Amino acid sequence: QAGTVLSIQIVPFGEDQSMVLSRDVTQFEKLETMRRDFVANVSHELKTPLTVVSGFLETLDDLIDELPPEDVRRYLHLASEQADRMQHLVEDLLQLAALETSAAASYDETVQMASLLNTILEEGRALSSGRHEITLDFDGPANLRGSRKEIHSAMLNLVSNAVRYTPAGGRIDLRWNVAAGGGARFAVTDTGLGIEPQHIPRLTERFYRVDRGRSRESGGTGLGLAIVKHALSRHQATLQIESRPGHGSTFAAAFPAERIARPTDA
Ligand code: ADP
């Protein structure tokens, strides 16, 4: 608790010590505010779909004998959509919690990028259901060292955002190549909505969204880029964002040279 830390502050260790402790308290209060905001956000995000589901179930319970079957079907469909939304949110929350707390266990897997990126390309095309033209430009390196599961999740999140925020008929290009400095770079370029510059530094905050309605409507949980940031930082990789409002965006993951596995490691 913040109060506990404050009471240590009066221990007479001299001025320097008390300065350090008071900084600790500020940091602690900031974390406490973040934690409170997070709990409020999660509760709100769960409450909205839950209210819809219980509303539909109550209506069905009261009126099942009078409602025409097509209305029953429609209510069940809408309730099930909201249940899916809750499920995605809980899955993303669990994934984020694991990324924040679990030890970096299998960070020495050799991840075969050709196979992983082809899977991601197919998954992206399935999410788009033909609404976008999605291409992959693969130029090596062949392998990364790290957790396949986490790299997969980070890269797929970038692709699913490109699908979500690019209107039908747009293009999405995935590119894997050697980066400046000998590392590797995975970039997703879309011809979508783009993002105003003032939002960019905040995009990886949990539940930060430029357009709440659009994110929810298209199945976003508001946690995708927070997951990407954590998964990448566990691989000493960084997320780079460039965007032109109205024209499109590039989200790229830049891996350092020490994450590249020699072909003989495979
Ligand atoms: P969400 O589930 O809302 O997509 P994310 O954390 O993945 O949550 O992204 C945060 C916000 O960043 C999104 O709500 C959206 O406003 C913006 N964003 C992410 N990717 C893109 C993109 N490719 N084009 C435009 N906006 C994007």
PDB file of C-alpha atoms and ligand atoms in Angstrom:
ATOM      1  CA  GLN A   1       0.000   0.000   0.000  1.00  0.00           C
ATOM      2  CA  ALA A   2       1.105   3.585  -0.670  1.00  0.00           C
ATOM      3  CA  GLY A   3       0.762   4.431   3.061  1.00  0.00           C
ATOM      4  CA  THR A   4       3.262   1.751   4.063  1.00  0.00           C
ATOM      5  CA  VAL A   5       5.901   3.137   1.752  1.00  0.00           C
ATOM      6  CA  LEU A   6       5.279   6.682   2.997  1.00  0.00           C
ATOM      7  CA  SER A   7       5.856   5.665   6.614  1.00  0.00           C
ATOM      8  CA  ILE A   8       9.340   4.377   5.731  1.00  0.00           C
ATOM      9  CA  GLN A   9      10.135   7.797   4.337  1.00  0.00           C
ATOM     10  CA  ILE A  10      10.540   9.374   7.802  1.00  0.00           C
ATOM     11  CA  VAL A  11      13.379   7.033   8.800  1.00  0.00           C
ATOM     12  CA  PRO A  12      16.302   9.481   9.289  1.00  0.00           C
ATOM     13  CA  PHE A  13      18.806   8.211   6.723  1.00  0.00           C
ATOM     14  CA  GLY A  14      19.738  11.664   5.484  1.00  0.00           C
ATOM     15  CA  GLU A  15      18.395  13.748   2.658  1.00  0.00           C
ATOM     16  CA  ASP A  16      19.456  11.592  -0.260  1.00  0.00           C
ATOM     17  CA  GLN A  17      17.694   8.564   1.100  1.00  0.00           C
ATOM     18  CA  SER A  18      14.477  10.445   1.743  1.00  0.00           C
ATOM     19  CA  MET A  19      14.570  11.777  -1.806  1.00  0.00           C
ATOM     20  CA  VAL A  20      14.846   8.267  -3.209  1.00  0.00           C
ATOM     21  CA  LEU A  21      11.976   7.071  -1.078  1.00  0.00           C
ATOM     22  CA  SER A  22       9.691   9.908  -2.082  1.00  0.00           C
ATOM     23  CA  ARG A  23      10.352   9.087  -5.726  1.00  0.00           C
ATOM     24  CA  ASP A  24       9.417   5.491  -4.944  1.00  0.00           C
ATOM     25  CA  VAL A  25       6.097   6.671  -3.561  1.00  0.00           C
ATOM     26  CA  THR A  26       5.310   8.667  -6.704  1.00  0.00           C
ATOM     27  CA  GLN A  27       6.131   5.636  -8.816  1.00  0.00           C
ATOM     28  CA  PHE A  28       4.049   3.474  -6.533  1.00  0.00           C
ATOM     29  CA  GLU A  29       1.069   5.806  -6.747  1.00  0.00           C
ATOM     30  CA  LYS A  30       1.367   5.876 -10.516  1.00  0.00           C
ATOM     31  CA  LEU A  31       1.308   2.064 -10.608  1.00  0.00           C
ATOM     32  CA  GLU A  32      -1.620   2.014  -8.222  1.00  0.00           C
ATOM     33  CA  THR A  33      -3.577   4.429 -10.458  1.00  0.00           C
ATOM     34  CA  MET A  34      -2.719   2.303 -13.501  1.00  0.00           C
ATOM     35  CA  ARG A  35      -3.889  -0.818 -11.695  1.00  0.00           C
ATOM     36  CA  ARG A  36      -7.158   0.837 -10.674  1.00  0.00           C
ATOM     37  CA  ASP A  37      -7.774   2.119 -14.221  1.00  0.00           C
ATOM     38  CA  PHE A  38      -7.068  -1.347 -15.560  1.00  0.00           C
ATOM     39  CA  VAL A  39      -9.574  -3.022 -13.245  1.00  0.00           C
ATOM     40  CA  ALA A  40     -12.181  -0.369 -14.114  1.00  0.00           C
ATOM     41  CA  ASN A  41     -11.539  -0.884 -17.831  1.00  0.00           C
ATOM     42  CA  VAL A  42     -11.752  -4.677 -17.648  1.00  0.00           C
ATOM     43  CA  SER A  43     -14.974  -4.489 -15.636  1.00  0.00           C
ATOM     44  CA  HIS A  44     -16.498  -2.074 -18.125  1.00  0.00           C
ATOM     45  CA  GLU A  45     -15.405  -4.131 -21.147  1.00  0.00           C
ATOM     46  CA  LEU A  46     -16.965  -7.266 -19.650  1.00  0.00           C
ATOM     47  CA  LYS A  47     -20.087  -5.611 -18.328  1.00  0.00           C
ATOM     48  CA  THR A  48     -21.323  -4.307 -21.679  1.00  0.00           C
ATOM     49  CA  PRO A  49     -21.517  -7.671 -23.486  1.00  0.00           C
ATOM     50  CA  LEU A  50     -22.675  -9.414 -20.326  1.00  0.00           C
ATOM     51  CA  THR A  51     -25.627  -7.015 -20.052  1.00  0.00           C
ATOM     52  CA  VAL A  52     -26.570  -7.754 -23.663  1.00  0.00           C
ATOM     53  CA  VAL A  53     -26.337 -11.535 -23.174  1.00  0.00           C
ATOM     54  CA  SER A  54     -28.426 -11.553 -20.011  1.00  0.00           C
ATOM     55  CA  GLY A  55     -30.945  -9.173 -21.604  1.00  0.00           C
ATOM     56  CA  PHE A  56     -31.484 -11.496 -24.572  1.00  0.00           C
ATOM     57  CA  LEU A  57     -31.670 -14.574 -22.355  1.00  0.00           C
ATOM     58  CA  GLU A  58     -34.282 -12.916 -20.152  1.00  0.00           C
ATOM     59  CA  THR A  59     -36.345 -11.940 -23.186  1.00  0.00           C
ATOM     60  CA  LEU A  60     -36.159 -15.495 -24.508  1.00  0.00           C
ATOM     61  CA  ASP A  61     -37.077 -16.888 -21.118  1.00  0.00           C
ATOM     62  CA  ASP A  62     -40.154 -14.629 -20.904  1.00  0.00           C
ATOM     63  CA  LEU A  63     -41.323 -14.824 -24.508  1.00  0.00           C
ATOM     64  CA  ILE A  64     -40.083 -18.104 -25.945  1.00  0.00           C
ATOM     65  CA  ASP A  65     -43.644 -19.341 -26.664  1.00  0.00           C
ATOM     66  CA  GLU A  66     -44.738 -16.164 -28.425  1.00  0.00           C
ATOM     67  CA  LEU A  67     -41.663 -15.195 -30.426  1.00  0.00           C
ATOM     68  CA  PRO A  68     -41.467 -16.252 -34.084  1.00  0.00           C
ATOM     69  CA  PRO A  69     -38.579 -18.724 -34.594  1.00  0.00           C
ATOM     70  CA  GLU A  70     -36.601 -16.238 -36.716  1.00  0.00           C
ATOM     71  CA  ASP A  71     -36.550 -13.772 -33.794  1.00  0.00           C
ATOM     72  CA  VAL A  72     -35.413 -16.506 -31.421  1.00  0.00           C
ATOM     73  CA  ARG A  73     -32.623 -17.350 -33.839  1.00  0.00           C
ATOM     74  CA  ARG A  74     -31.639 -13.684 -34.161  1.00  0.00           C
ATOM     75  CA  TYR A  75     -31.503 -13.208 -30.372  1.00  0.00           C
ATOM     76  CA  LEU A  76     -29.431 -16.345 -29.943  1.00  0.00           C
ATOM     77  CA  HIS A  77     -27.062 -15.197 -32.678  1.00  0.00           C
ATOM     78  CA  LEU A  78     -26.617 -11.756 -31.083  1.00  0.00           C
ATOM     79  CA  ALA A  79     -26.083 -13.265 -27.630  1.00  0.00           C
ATOM     80  CA  SER A  80     -23.517 -15.653 -29.004  1.00  0.00           C
ATOM     81  CA  GLU A  81     -21.625 -12.768 -30.692  1.00  0.00           C
ATOM     82  CA  GLN A  82     -21.375 -11.006 -27.343  1.00  0.00           C
ATOM     83  CA  ALA A  83     -20.227 -14.211 -25.641  1.00  0.00           C
ATOM     84  CA  ASP A  84     -17.474 -14.467 -28.290  1.00  0.00           C
ATOM     85  CA  ARG A  85     -16.450 -10.924 -27.501  1.00  0.00           C
ATOM     86  CA  MET A  86     -16.112 -11.750 -23.811  1.00  0.00           C
ATOM     87  CA  GLN A  87     -14.169 -14.866 -24.658  1.00  0.00           C
ATOM     88  CA  HIS A  88     -11.669 -12.909 -26.814  1.00  0.00           C
ATOM     89  CA  LEU A  89     -11.231 -10.378 -24.063  1.00  0.00           C
ATOM     90  CA  VAL A  90     -10.552 -13.036 -21.433  1.00  0.00           C
ATOM     91  CA  GLU A  91      -8.124 -14.826 -23.774  1.00  0.00           C
ATOM     92  CA  ASP A  92      -6.240 -11.588 -24.434  1.00  0.00           C
ATOM     93  CA  LEU A  93      -6.153 -10.774 -20.717  1.00  0.00           C
ATOM     94  CA  LEU A  94      -4.722 -14.194 -19.895  1.00  0.00           C
ATOM     95  CA  GLN A  95      -2.158 -13.881 -22.651  1.00  0.00           C
ATOM     96  CA  LEU A  96      -1.094 -10.441 -21.449  1.00  0.00           C
ATOM     97  CA  ALA A  97      -0.855 -11.646 -17.845  1.00  0.00           C
ATOM     98  CA  ALA A  98       1.314 -14.579 -18.923  1.00  0.00           C
ATOM     99  CA  LEU A  99       3.599 -12.272 -20.911  1.00  0.00           C
ATOM    100  CA  GLU A 100       3.984  -9.997 -17.915  1.00  0.00           C
ATOM    101  CA  THR A 101       4.537 -12.609 -15.257  1.00  0.00           C
ATOM    102  CA  SER A 102       5.784 -15.904 -16.620  1.00  0.00           C
ATOM    103  CA  ALA A 103       9.470 -16.614 -16.972  1.00  0.00           C
ATOM    104  CA  ALA A 104      10.856 -16.456 -20.477  1.00  0.00           C
ATOM    105  CA  ALA A 105      10.899 -20.246 -20.719  1.00  0.00           C
ATOM    106  CA  SER A 106      11.325 -21.415 -24.286  1.00  0.00           C
ATOM    107  CA  TYR A 107      13.274 -18.501 -25.681  1.00  0.00           C
ATOM    108  CA  ASP A 108      15.754 -20.678 -27.432  1.00  0.00           C
ATOM    109  CA  GLU A 109      13.491 -22.346 -29.952  1.00  0.00           C
ATOM    110  CA  THR A 110      14.596 -21.999 -33.548  1.00  0.00           C
ATOM    111  CA  VAL A 111      11.634 -20.422 -35.260  1.00  0.00           C
ATOM    112  CA  GLN A 112      11.446 -21.245 -38.974  1.00  0.00           C
ATOM    113  CA  MET A 113      10.234 -17.997 -40.416  1.00  0.00           C
ATOM    114  CA  ALA A 114       9.178 -19.229 -43.874  1.00  0.00           C
ATOM    115  CA  SER A 115       6.729 -21.672 -42.370  1.00  0.00           C
ATOM    116  CA  LEU A 116       5.521 -19.259 -39.668  1.00  0.00           C
ATOM    117  CA  LEU A 117       4.957 -16.405 -42.112  1.00  0.00           C
ATOM    118  CA  ASN A 118       3.069 -18.626 -44.549  1.00  0.00           C
ATOM    119  CA  THR A 119       0.791 -19.648 -41.692  1.00  0.00           C
ATOM    120  CA  ILE A 120       0.299 -15.986 -40.759  1.00  0.00           C
ATOM    121  CA  LEU A 121      -0.431 -15.108 -44.397  1.00  0.00           C
ATOM    122  CA  GLU A 122      -3.136 -17.790 -44.513  1.00  0.00           C
ATOM    123  CA  GLU A 123      -4.573 -16.669 -41.168  1.00  0.00           C
ATOM    124  CA  GLY A 124      -4.648 -13.053 -42.383  1.00  0.00           C
ATOM    125  CA  ARG A 125      -6.468 -14.100 -45.567  1.00  0.00           C
ATOM    126  CA  ALA A 126      -8.990 -16.066 -43.521  1.00  0.00           C
ATOM    127  CA  LEU A 127      -9.640 -13.030 -41.286  1.00  0.00           C
ATOM    128  CA  SER A 128     -10.067 -10.796 -44.329  1.00  0.00           C
ATOM    129  CA  SER A 129     -12.389 -13.283 -46.134  1.00  0.00           C
ATOM    130  CA  GLY A 130     -11.358 -11.889 -49.502  1.00  0.00           C
ATOM    131  CA  ARG A 131     -11.964  -8.241 -48.651  1.00  0.00           C
ATOM    132  CA  HIS A 132      -8.280  -7.300 -49.050  1.00  0.00           C
ATOM    133  CA  GLU A 133      -5.380  -8.242 -51.249  1.00  0.00           C
ATOM    134  CA  ILE A 134      -2.749  -9.668 -48.898  1.00  0.00           C
ATOM    135  CA  THR A 135       0.797 -10.469 -50.055  1.00  0.00           C
ATOM    136  CA  LEU A 136       3.993 -11.767 -48.454  1.00  0.00           C
ATOM    137  CA  ASP A 137       7.479 -10.737 -49.496  1.00  0.00           C
ATOM    138  CA  PHE A 138       9.973 -13.113 -47.853  1.00  0.00           C
ATOM    139  CA  ASP A 139      13.623 -12.209 -48.106  1.00  0.00           C
ATOM    140  CA  GLY A 140      15.179 -13.963 -45.097  1.00  0.00           C
ATOM    141  CA  PRO A 141      16.777 -14.419 -42.642  1.00  0.00           C
ATOM    142  CA  ALA A 142      15.433 -17.938 -42.424  1.00  0.00           C
ATOM    143  CA  ASN A 143      15.288 -18.408 -38.666  1.00  0.00           C
ATOM    144  CA  LEU A 144      14.812 -16.484 -35.441  1.00  0.00           C
ATOM    145  CA  ARG A 145      15.672 -17.569 -31.929  1.00  0.00           C
ATOM    146  CA  GLY A 146      12.842 -17.199 -29.452  1.00  0.00           C
ATOM    147  CA  SER A 147       9.373 -18.397 -28.582  1.00  0.00           C
ATOM    148  CA  ARG A 148       7.420 -19.441 -31.684  1.00  0.00           C
ATOM    149  CA  LYS A 149       4.138 -18.943 -29.876  1.00  0.00           C
ATOM    150  CA  GLU A 150       4.914 -15.381 -28.818  1.00  0.00           C
ATOM    151  CA  ILE A 151       6.415 -14.313 -32.146  1.00  0.00           C
ATOM    152  CA  HIS A 152       3.389 -15.811 -33.901  1.00  0.00           C
ATOM    153  CA  SER A 153       1.003 -13.963 -31.631  1.00  0.00           C
ATOM    154  CA  ALA A 154       2.782 -10.597 -32.042  1.00  0.00           C
ATOM    155  CA  MET A 155       2.931 -10.867 -35.843  1.00  0.00           C
ATOM    156  CA  LEU A 156      -0.651 -12.111 -36.209  1.00  0.00           C
ATOM    157  CA  ASN A 157      -1.911  -9.240 -34.043  1.00  0.00           C
ATOM    158  CA  LEU A 158      -0.296  -6.739 -36.429  1.00  0.00           C
ATOM    159  CA  VAL A 159      -1.894  -8.487 -39.416  1.00  0.00           C
ATOM    160  CA  SER A 160      -5.323  -8.705 -37.802  1.00  0.00           C
ATOM    161  CA  ASN A 161      -5.183  -4.976 -36.985  1.00  0.00           C
ATOM    162  CA  ALA A 162      -4.320  -4.215 -40.616  1.00  0.00           C
ATOM    163  CA  VAL A 163      -7.384  -6.256 -41.664  1.00  0.00           C
ATOM    164  CA  ARG A 164      -9.547  -4.546 -39.046  1.00  0.00           C
ATOM    165  CA  TYR A 165      -8.558  -0.971 -39.907  1.00  0.00           C
ATOM    166  CA  THR A 166      -8.369  -1.263 -43.703  1.00  0.00           C
ATOM    167  CA  PRO A 167     -11.607  -0.861 -45.647  1.00  0.00           C
ATOM    168  CA  ALA A 168     -12.556  -3.566 -48.137  1.00  0.00           C
ATOM    169  CA  GLY A 169     -10.625  -3.353 -51.390  1.00  0.00           C
ATOM    170  CA  GLY A 170      -7.400  -2.250 -49.642  1.00  0.00           C
ATOM    171  CA  ARG A 171      -3.969  -3.860 -49.778  1.00  0.00           C
ATOM    172  CA  ILE A 172      -1.953  -5.395 -46.964  1.00  0.00           C
ATOM    173  CA  ASP A 173       1.701  -6.238 -47.580  1.00  0.00           C
ATOM    174  CA  LEU A 174       3.739  -8.400 -45.215  1.00  0.00           C
ATOM    175  CA  ARG A 175       7.487  -8.104 -45.570  1.00  0.00           C
ATOM    176  CA  TRP A 176      10.278 -10.044 -43.833  1.00  0.00           C
ATOM    177  CA  ASN A 177      13.832  -8.950 -44.463  1.00  0.00           C
ATOM    178  CA  VAL A 178      17.217  -8.151 -43.013  1.00  0.00           C
ATOM    179  CA  ALA A 179      17.113  -4.839 -41.154  1.00  0.00           C
ATOM    180  CA  ALA A 180      19.691  -2.098 -40.995  1.00  0.00           C
ATOM    181  CA  GLY A 181      22.358  -3.201 -38.498  1.00  0.00           C
ATOM    182  CA  GLY A 182      22.027  -6.912 -39.300  1.00  0.00           C
ATOM    183  CA  GLY A 183      18.850  -7.685 -37.394  1.00  0.00           C
ATOM    184  CA  ALA A 184      15.554  -8.648 -38.978  1.00  0.00           C
ATOM    185  CA  ARG A 185      12.361  -6.752 -39.648  1.00  0.00           C
ATOM    186  CA  PHE A 186       8.767  -7.886 -40.081  1.00  0.00           C
ATOM    187  CA  ALA A 187       6.608  -5.086 -41.498  1.00  0.00           C
ATOM    188  CA  VAL A 188       2.887  -4.950 -42.153  1.00  0.00           C
ATOM    189  CA  THR A 189       1.883  -2.119 -44.472  1.00  0.00           C
ATOM    190  CA  ASP A 190      -1.774  -1.375 -45.056  1.00  0.00           C
ATOM    191  CA  THR A 191      -3.687   1.120 -47.174  1.00  0.00           C
ATOM    192  CA  GLY A 192      -6.162   1.673 -44.351  1.00  0.00           C
ATOM    193  CA  LEU A 193      -7.425   4.514 -42.180  1.00  0.00           C
ATOM    194  CA  GLY A 194      -4.070   5.622 -40.841  1.00  0.00           C
ATOM    195  CA  ILE A 195      -3.579   7.224 -37.422  1.00  0.00           C
ATOM    196  CA  GLU A 196      -3.184  10.869 -36.399  1.00  0.00           C
ATOM    197  CA  PRO A 197       0.330  11.393 -34.945  1.00  0.00           C
ATOM    198  CA  GLN A 198      -0.837  12.382 -31.455  1.00  0.00           C
ATOM    199  CA  HIS A 199      -2.266   8.872 -30.882  1.00  0.00           C
ATOM    200  CA  ILE A 200       0.817   6.923 -31.906  1.00  0.00           C
ATOM    201  CA  PRO A 201       2.776   7.058 -28.616  1.00  0.00           C
ATOM    202  CA  ARG A 202      -0.264   5.739 -26.705  1.00  0.00           C
ATOM    203  CA  LEU A 203      -1.328   2.854 -28.973  1.00  0.00           C
ATOM    204  CA  THR A 204       0.404   0.159 -26.927  1.00  0.00           C
ATOM    205  CA  GLU A 205      -1.388   1.169 -23.707  1.00  0.00           C
ATOM    206  CA  ARG A 206      -3.980  -1.354 -22.632  1.00  0.00           C
ATOM    207  CA  PHE A 207      -7.451  -0.413 -23.888  1.00  0.00           C
ATOM    208  CA  TYR A 208      -6.235   2.678 -25.738  1.00  0.00           C
ATOM    209  CA  ARG A 209      -8.202   2.978 -28.981  1.00  0.00           C
ATOM    210  CA  VAL A 210      -8.389   5.751 -31.540  1.00  0.00           C
ATOM    211  CA  ASP A 211     -11.998   4.884 -32.359  1.00  0.00           C
ATOM    212  CA  ARG A 212     -13.713   2.864 -29.667  1.00  0.00           C
ATOM    213  CA  GLY A 213     -16.773   2.013 -31.769  1.00  0.00           C
ATOM    214  CA  ARG A 214     -14.834   0.778 -34.778  1.00  0.00           C
ATOM    215  CA  SER A 215     -12.488  -1.339 -32.635  1.00  0.00           C
ATOM    216  CA  ARG A 216     -15.361  -3.060 -30.817  1.00  0.00           C
ATOM    217  CA  GLU A 217     -17.496  -3.494 -33.916  1.00  0.00           C
ATOM    218  CA  SER A 218     -14.676  -5.270 -35.685  1.00  0.00           C
ATOM    219  CA  GLY A 219     -13.878  -7.527 -32.735  1.00  0.00           C
ATOM    220  CA  GLY A 220     -10.984  -5.576 -31.184  1.00  0.00           C
ATOM    221  CA  THR A 221     -10.296  -5.983 -27.471  1.00  0.00           C
ATOM    222  CA  GLY A 222      -8.029  -2.947 -27.124  1.00  0.00           C
ATOM    223  CA  LEU A 223      -5.227  -5.229 -25.875  1.00  0.00           C
ATOM    224  CA  GLY A 224      -3.623  -6.325 -29.159  1.00  0.00           C
ATOM    225  CA  LEU A 225      -0.768  -3.842 -29.303  1.00  0.00           C
ATOM    226  CA  ALA A 226      -0.065  -4.196 -25.564  1.00  0.00           C
ATOM    227  CA  ILE A 227       0.399  -7.937 -26.238  1.00  0.00           C
ATOM    228  CA  VAL A 228       2.620  -7.159 -29.238  1.00  0.00           C
ATOM    229  CA  LYS A 229       4.798  -4.790 -27.228  1.00  0.00           C
ATOM    230  CA  HIS A 230       5.318  -7.283 -24.392  1.00  0.00           C
ATOM    231  CA  ALA A 231       5.970 -10.249 -26.667  1.00  0.00           C
ATOM    232  CA  LEU A 232       8.503  -8.237 -28.671  1.00  0.00           C
ATOM    233  CA  SER A 233      10.304  -6.817 -25.675  1.00  0.00           C
ATOM    234  CA  ARG A 234      10.816 -10.362 -24.375  1.00  0.00           C
ATOM    235  CA  HIS A 235      12.819 -10.847 -27.580  1.00  0.00           C
ATOM    236  CA  GLN A 236      14.667  -7.503 -27.256  1.00  0.00           C
ATOM    237  CA  ALA A 237      12.661  -6.444 -30.304  1.00  0.00           C
ATOM    238  CA  THR A 238      10.937  -3.106 -30.806  1.00  0.00           C
ATOM    239  CA  LEU A 239       7.699  -2.004 -32.419  1.00  0.00           C
ATOM    240  CA  GLN A 240       7.972   0.756 -35.030  1.00  0.00           C
ATOM    241  CA  ILE A 241       4.884   2.629 -36.190  1.00  0.00           C
ATOM    242  CA  GLU A 242       4.578   4.950 -39.174  1.00  0.00           C
ATOM    243  CA  SER A 243       1.276   6.237 -40.391  1.00  0.00           C
ATOM    244  CA  ARG A 244      -0.360   8.729 -42.719  1.00  0.00           C
ATOM    245  CA  PRO A 245      -3.950   9.511 -41.798  1.00  0.00           C
ATOM    246  CA  GLY A 246      -6.216   8.614 -44.683  1.00  0.00           C
ATOM    247  CA  HIS A 247      -3.475   6.682 -46.495  1.00  0.00           C
ATOM    248  CA  GLY A 248      -2.373   3.812 -44.311  1.00  0.00           C
ATOM    249  CA  SER A 249       0.121   2.565 -41.761  1.00  0.00           C
ATOM    250  CA  THR A 250       3.196   0.426 -41.349  1.00  0.00           C
ATOM    251  CA  PHE A 251       3.623  -1.506 -38.112  1.00  0.00           C
ATOM    252  CA  ALA A 252       7.008  -3.226 -37.923  1.00  0.00           C
ATOM    253  CA  ALA A 253       8.761  -5.523 -35.474  1.00  0.00           C
ATOM    254  CA  ALA A 254      12.526  -5.024 -35.447  1.00  0.00           C
ATOM    255  CA  PHE A 255      14.581  -7.933 -34.040  1.00  0.00           C
ATOM    256  CA  PRO A 256      18.228  -7.454 -33.049  1.00  0.00           C
ATOM    257  CA  ALA A 257      21.030  -9.409 -34.731  1.00  0.00           C
ATOM    258  CA  GLU A 258      21.491 -11.686 -31.687  1.00  0.00           C
ATOM    259  CA  ARG A 259      17.972 -13.080 -32.259  1.00  0.00           C
ATOM    260  CA  ILE A 260      18.841 -14.437 -35.687  1.00  0.00           C
ATOM    261  CA  ALA A 261      19.572 -18.150 -35.668  1.00  0.00           C
ATOM    262  CA  ARG A 262      22.240 -19.543 -37.964  1.00  0.00           C
ATOM    263  CA  PRO A 263      20.802 -22.029 -40.493  1.00  0.00           C
ATOM    264  CA  THR A 264      22.844 -24.795 -38.831  1.00  0.00           C
ATOM    265  CA  ASP A 265      20.869 -24.240 -35.596  1.00  0.00           C
ATOM    266  CA  ALA A 266      17.688 -25.434 -37.306  1.00  0.00           C
TER     267      ALA A 266
HETATM  268  P1  ADP B   1      -7.831  -3.074 -30.858  1.00  0.00           P
HETATM  269  O1  ADP B   1      -8.305  -4.350 -30.312  1.00  0.00           O
HETATM  270  O2  ADP B   1      -8.720  -1.906 -30.552  1.00  0.00           O
HETATM  271  O3  ADP B   1      -7.454  -3.163 -32.300  1.00  0.00           O
HETATM  272  P2  ADP B   1      -4.990  -2.692 -30.379  1.00  0.00           P
HETATM  273  O4  ADP B   1      -4.238  -2.572 -29.102  1.00  0.00           O
HETATM  274  O5  ADP B   1      -4.615  -3.797 -31.290  1.00  0.00           O
HETATM  275  O6  ADP B   1      -6.514  -2.746 -29.988  1.00  0.00           O
HETATM  276  O7  ADP B   1      -4.846  -1.333 -31.173  1.00  0.00           O
HETATM  277  C1  ADP B   1      -5.068  -0.093 -30.494  1.00  0.00           C
HETATM  278  C2  ADP B   1      -5.634   0.947 -31.444  1.00  0.00           C
HETATM  279  O8  ADP B   1      -4.650   1.290 -32.438  1.00  0.00           O
HETATM  280  C3  ADP B   1      -6.834   0.467 -32.260  1.00  0.00           C
HETATM  281  O9  ADP B   1      -8.043   0.612 -31.543  1.00  0.00           O
HETATM  282  C4  ADP B   1      -6.772   1.382 -33.474  1.00  0.00           C
HETATM  283  O10 ADP B   1      -7.377   2.615 -33.172  1.00  0.00           O
HETATM  284  C5  ADP B   1      -5.279   1.620 -33.661  1.00  0.00           C
HETATM  285  N1  ADP B   1      -4.687   0.762 -34.728  1.00  0.00           N
HETATM  286  C6  ADP B   1      -4.009  -0.395 -34.561  1.00  0.00           C
HETATM  287  N2  ADP B   1      -3.589  -0.893 -35.741  1.00  0.00           N
HETATM  288  C7  ADP B   1      -4.007  -0.029 -36.687  1.00  0.00           C
HETATM  289  C8  ADP B   1      -3.891   0.021 -38.117  1.00  0.00           C
HETATM  290  N3  ADP B   1      -3.238  -0.922 -38.812  1.00  0.00           N
HETATM  291  N4  ADP B   1      -4.453   1.087 -38.770  1.00  0.00           N
HETATM  292  C9  ADP B   1      -5.105   2.053 -38.073  1.00  0.00           C
HETATM  293  N5  ADP B   1      -5.260   2.061 -36.730  1.00  0.00           N
HETATM  294  C10 ADP B   1      -4.721   1.041 -36.041  1.00  0.00           C
END
